[in-house]
């Protein structure tokens, strides 16, 4: 039991940090542009991952066409994904964002069925439908008539939903690389290349001129995103994955949106409504059925 306690705590630490990251991002994008947030965040987190890779004696350069493969993953999983979420959080609530993002496993299952010809049983299909119903309830705040009128929450909600689908595409594409590389090394290269792609936009737009706009609260949010969310949480998560069954570790992800809801209520004063709780519960039940 003692041997399992540390990986349990590491998995719990990772999902709590990731749950709180939406609140930190919302604070940061209230002061500087999303491009600046993404650039600074990964500039802080990547050295921590590099240190972990070197300590574990896993460092190696990609070979041949792996550079192009990692560049694609870096664009999808870092540059584009973080751009979508950071821009989405300008108008989307942190709580709503967390619930929408939690649907990624449903999209992964759908893409696995469409692209990899993986089987979807009746329970999994029911779970996907349930998760989508939960999302509709959360973004419409219980007033489904707004959806009939063509209104899908805020623009941010739509961007976050795209990010959830994008993450599913990224996850499916990542499977090939994970057969040949330890997850920490692969994450380091994907993050580094994605960060370098973001750096082009960061310097082209002269986003570095925004850095003085960050106040103490903004810097606290950035340090949390860089050191804890991008660095330490990933290391803890991979440690847990290495020691626990994948399904058992994955179950911890259900804690993430709940963490977001609590932290957003405390720090951002976001209202916790019955609709968001019920819609979130429907999403979690749906994702649980998919993961079964």
C-alpha positions as semicolon CSV with decimal commas, in nm:
position;residue;x (nm);y (nm);z (nm)
1;X;0,000;0,000;0,000
2;X;0,288;0,236;0,084
3;X;0,437;0,172;-0,261
4;X;0,111;0,280;-0,424
5;X;0,064;0,586;-0,202
6;X;0,330;0,799;-0,377
7;X;0,198;0,741;-0,734
8;X;-0,156;0,803;-0,606
9;X;-0,044;1,134;-0,455
10;X;0,148;1,224;-0,773
11;X;-0,157;1,160;-0,994
12;X;-0,377;1,360;-0,756
13;X;-0,124;1,646;-0,750
14;X;-0,115;1,658;-1,132
15;X;-0,492;1,671;-1,184
16;X;-0,544;1,931;-0,910
17;X;-0,275;2,152;-1,067
18;X;-0,422;2,105;-1,415
19;X;-0,769;2,182;-1,282
20;X;-0,644;2,508;-1,131
21;X;-0,453;2,596;-1,451
22;X;-0,769;2,725;-1,622
23;X;-0,811;2,983;-1,346
24;X;-0,444;3,087;-1,371
25;X;-0,474;3,118;-1,750
26;X;-0,788;3,332;-1,720
27;X;-0,605;3,567;-1,482
28;X;-0,302;3,587;-1,715
29;X;-0,496;3,654;-2,038
30;X;-0,672;3,936;-1,855
31;X;-0,336;4,117;-1,847
32;X;-0,134;4,006;-2,153
33;X;-0,212;3,842;-2,489
34;X;-0,263;3,465;-2,522
35;X;0,058;3,436;-2,733
36;X;0,260;3,599;-2,454
37;X;0,101;3,372;-2,194
38;X;0,186;3,056;-2,391
39;X;0,544;3,169;-2,466
40;X;0,630;3,265;-2,106
41;X;0,459;2,959;-1,962
42;X;0,659;2,710;-2,168
43;X;0,982;2,909;-2,130
44;X;0,951;2,832;-1,757
45;X;0,830;2,473;-1,781
46;X;1,056;2,326;-2,050
47;X;1,384;2,353;-1,849
48;X;1,218;2,152;-1,568
49;X;1,123;1,877;-1,814
50;X;1,474;1,883;-1,964
51;X;1,621;1,837;-1,615
52;X;1,389;1,537;-1,556
53;X;1,486;1,379;-1,891
54;X;1,859;1,419;-1,818
55;X;1,831;1,288;-1,459
56;X;1,648;0,979;-1,591
57;X;1,917;0,934;-1,860
58;X;1,652;0,945;-2,133
59;X;1,785;1,236;-2,337
60;X;1,824;1,169;-2,710
61;X;1,770;1,374;-3,025
62;X;1,490;1,279;-3,266
63;X;1,611;1,094;-3,575
64;X;1,540;1,167;-3,941
65;X;1,170;1,218;-4,016
66;X;1,091;1,222;-3,642
67;X;1,170;1,595;-3,650
68;X;0,877;1,654;-3,885
69;X;0,654;1,424;-3,679
70;X;0,742;1,605;-3,354
71;X;0,693;1,941;-3,527
72;X;0,337;1,838;-3,622
73;X;0,269;1,723;-3,265
74;X;0,427;2,041;-3,128
75;X;0,202;2,258;-3,343
76;X;-0,117;2,065;-3,263
77;X;-0,053;1,985;-2,896
78;X;0,123;2,304;-2,786
79;X;0,103;2,603;-3,024
80;X;-0,250;2,557;-3,162
81;X;-0,397;2,387;-2,856
82;X;-0,274;2,646;-2,607
83;X;-0,372;2,929;-2,844
84;X;-0,727;2,792;-2,857
85;X;-0,754;2,755;-2,480
86;X;-0,591;3,088;-2,394
87;X;-0,812;3,278;-2,641
88;X;-1,115;3,077;-2,532
89;X;-1,063;3,171;-2,167
90;X;-1,090;3,540;-2,249
91;X;-1,468;3,496;-2,276
92;X;-1,536;3,143;-2,144
93;X;-1,571;3,076;-1,774
94;X;-1,292;2,868;-1,619
95;X;-1,549;2,620;-1,484
96;X;-1,724;2,578;-1,821
97;X;-1,384;2,533;-1,986
98;X;-1,288;2,251;-1,749
99;X;-1,614;2,063;-1,812
100;X;-1,579;2,094;-2,191
101;X;-1,213;1,985;-2,185
102;X;-1,307;1,677;-1,983
103;X;-1,489;1,543;-2,293
104;X;-1,158;1,475;-2,475
105;X;-1,175;1,098;-2,405
106;X;-1,509;1,086;-2,589
107;X;-1,354;1,248;-2,899
108;X;-1,052;1,017;-2,870
109;X;-1,290;0,718;-2,872
110;X;-1,474;0,855;-3,177
111;X;-1,149;0,918;-3,367
112;X;-1,015;0,577;-3,263
113;X;-1,328;0,422;-3,414
114;X;-1,312;0,633;-3,733
115;X;-0,935;0,631;-3,798
116;X;-0,790;0,330;-3,615
117;X;-1,099;0,109;-3,665
118;X;-1,120;0,050;-3,289
119;X;-1,448;-0,097;-3,173
120;X;-1,712;0,110;-2,993
121;X;-1,962;-0,094;-2,792
122;X;-2,311;0,017;-2,691
123;X;-2,197;0,135;-2,346
124;X;-1,921;0,351;-2,491
125;X;-2,153;0,497;-2,754
126;X;-2,408;0,578;-2,483
127;X;-2,130;0,743;-2,281
128;X;-2,034;0,966;-2,576
129;X;-2,397;1,077;-2,620
130;X;-2,429;1,143;-2,245
131;X;-2,108;1,348;-2,240
132;X;-2,229;1,562;-2,530
133;X;-2,567;1,619;-2,359
134;X;-2,376;1,730;-2,049
135;X;-2,170;1,977;-2,253
136;X;-2,484;2,125;-2,409
137;X;-2,637;2,167;-2,063
138;X;-2,323;2,337;-1,925
139;X;-2,264;2,583;-2,212
140;X;-2,632;2,673;-2,248
141;X;-2,660;2,713;-1,869
142;X;-2,968;2,493;-1,883
143;X;-3,150;2,697;-2,148
144;X;-3,138;2,458;-2,445
145;X;-3,361;2,696;-2,648
146;X;-3,051;2,917;-2,699
147;X;-2,887;2,627;-2,885
148;X;-3,193;2,590;-3,107
149;X;-3,147;2,957;-3,195
150;X;-2,790;2,889;-3,306
151;X;-2,622;3,029;-2,997
152;X;-2,348;2,812;-2,848
153;X;-2,257;2,987;-2,525
154;X;-1,970;3,233;-2,582
155;X;-1,710;3,243;-2,859
156;X;-1,470;3,111;-2,596
157;X;-1,686;2,805;-2,533
158;X;-1,667;2,721;-2,905
159;X;-1,286;2,762;-2,908
160;X;-1,255;2,536;-2,603
161;X;-1,469;2,269;-2,771
162;X;-1,240;2,285;-3,077
163;X;-0,942;2,246;-2,842
164;X;-1,100;1,932;-2,698
165;X;-1,135;1,780;-3,048
166;X;-0,783;1,898;-3,134
167;X;-0,645;1,725;-2,822
168;X;-0,811;1,402;-2,935
169;X;-0,638;1,431;-3,276
170;X;-0,307;1,501;-3,100
171;X;-0,355;1,200;-2,868
172;X;-0,427;0,962;-3,158
173;X;-0,122;1,087;-3,351
174;X;0,099;1,059;-3,040
175;X;0,050;0,685;-3,008
176;X;0,311;0,606;-3,273
177;X;0,581;0,811;-3,102
178;X;0,512;0,665;-2,759
179;X;0,604;0,321;-2,894
180;X;0,959;0,442;-2,961
181;X;1,020;0,706;-2,694
182;X;0,973;0,734;-2,315
183;X;0,680;0,968;-2,247
184;X;0,893;1,229;-2,063
185;X;1,141;1,258;-2,352
186;X;0,867;1,277;-2,613
187;X;0,680;1,542;-2,411
188;X;1,000;1,746;-2,380
189;X;1,059;1,753;-2,757
190;X;0,693;1,815;-2,845
191;X;0,678;2,103;-2,595
192;X;1,012;2,249;-2,707
193;X;0,925;2,247;-3,078
194;X;0,573;2,380;-3,006
195;X;0,727;2,657;-2,794
196;X;0,968;2,750;-3,075
197;X;0,674;2,773;-3,319
198;X;0,496;3,002;-3,071
199;X;0,819;3,206;-3,034
200;X;0,791;3,311;-3,401
201;X;0,451;3,475;-3,336
202;X;0,568;3,608;-2,997
203;X;0,857;3,804;-3,148
204;X;0,682;3,892;-3,476
205;X;0,397;4,056;-3,283
206;X;0,643;4,218;-3,037
207;X;0,449;4,050;-2,756
208;X;0,756;4,085;-2,533
209;X;0,654;4,450;-2,486
210;X;0,354;4,325;-2,284
211;X;0,563;4,161;-2,009
212;X;0,574;4,480;-1,792
213;X;0,190;4,474;-1,790
214;X;0,192;4,174;-1,556
215;X;0,128;4,270;-1,194
216;X;0,200;4,052;-0,888
217;X;-0,121;3,849;-0,941
218;X;-0,038;3,802;-1,308
219;X;0,316;3,683;-1,230
220;X;0,184;3,439;-0,968
221;X;-0,049;3,297;-1,235
222;X;0,238;3,271;-1,486
223;X;0,474;3,103;-1,236
224;X;0,200;2,855;-1,148
225;X;0,138;2,781;-1,518
226;X;0,508;2,751;-1,602
227;X;0,661;2,569;-1,308
228;X;0,369;2,370;-1,172
229;X;0,132;2,309;-1,468
230;X;0,387;2,270;-1,747
231;X;0,678;2,126;-1,549
232;X;0,609;1,948;-1,221
233;X;0,256;1,820;-1,298
234;X;0,367;1,642;-1,617
235;X;0,658;1,474;-1,435
236;X;0,429;1,362;-1,152
237;X;0,170;1,233;-1,400
238;X;0,421;1,025;-1,596
239;X;0,564;0,884;-1,271
240;X;0,214;0,775;-1,170
241;X;0,147;0,627;-1,515
242;X;0,467;0,422;-1,492
243;X;0,360;0,264;-1,162
244;X;-0,020;0,235;-1,184
245;X;-0,253;0,072;-1,442
246;X;-0,354;0,324;-1,711
247;X;-0,726;0,292;-1,631
248;X;-0,660;0,354;-1,261
249;X;-0,448;0,662;-1,333
250;X;-0,701;0,790;-1,586
251;X;-0,973;0,783;-1,323
252;X;-0,796;1,068;-1,143
253;X;-0,879;1,296;-1,439
254;X;-1,237;1,310;-1,309
255;X;-1,105;1,528;-1,025
256;X;-0,977;1,795;-1,268
257;X;-1,306;1,975;-1,355
258;X;-1,422;1,953;-0,993
259;X;-1,099;2,126;-0,886
260;X;-1,156;2,396;-1,147
261;X;-1,508;2,458;-1,023
262;X;-1,398;2,499;-0,660
263;X;-1,091;2,715;-0,736
264;X;-1,284;2,934;-0,985
265;X;-1,553;2,994;-0,723
266;X;-1,292;3,096;-0,463
267;X;-1,053;3,304;-0,677
268;X;-1,268;3,432;-0,966
269;X;-1,602;3,436;-0,782
270;X;-1,757;3,228;-1,061
271;X;-2,105;3,116;-0,964
272;X;-2,152;2,745;-0,898
273;X;-2,498;2,671;-1,040
274;X;-2,708;2,358;-1,010
275;X;-2,709;2,329;-1,391
276;X;-2,327;2,329;-1,410
277;X;-2,308;2,064;-1,136
278;X;-2,572;1,841;-1,297
279;X;-2,430;1,895;-1,649
280;X;-2,083;1,820;-1,519
281;X;-2,205;1,504;-1,347
282;X;-2,364;1,386;-1,674
283;X;-2,032;1,450;-1,855
284;X;-1,837;1,251;-1,594
285;X;-2,079;0,958;-1,610
286;X;-2,052;0,961;-1,990
287;X;-1,671;0,967;-1,985
288;X;-1,668;0,690;-1,724
289;X;-1,877;0,472;-1,960
290;X;-1,639;0,551;-2,248
291;X;-1,332;0,460;-2,038
292;X;-1,484;0,134;-1,915
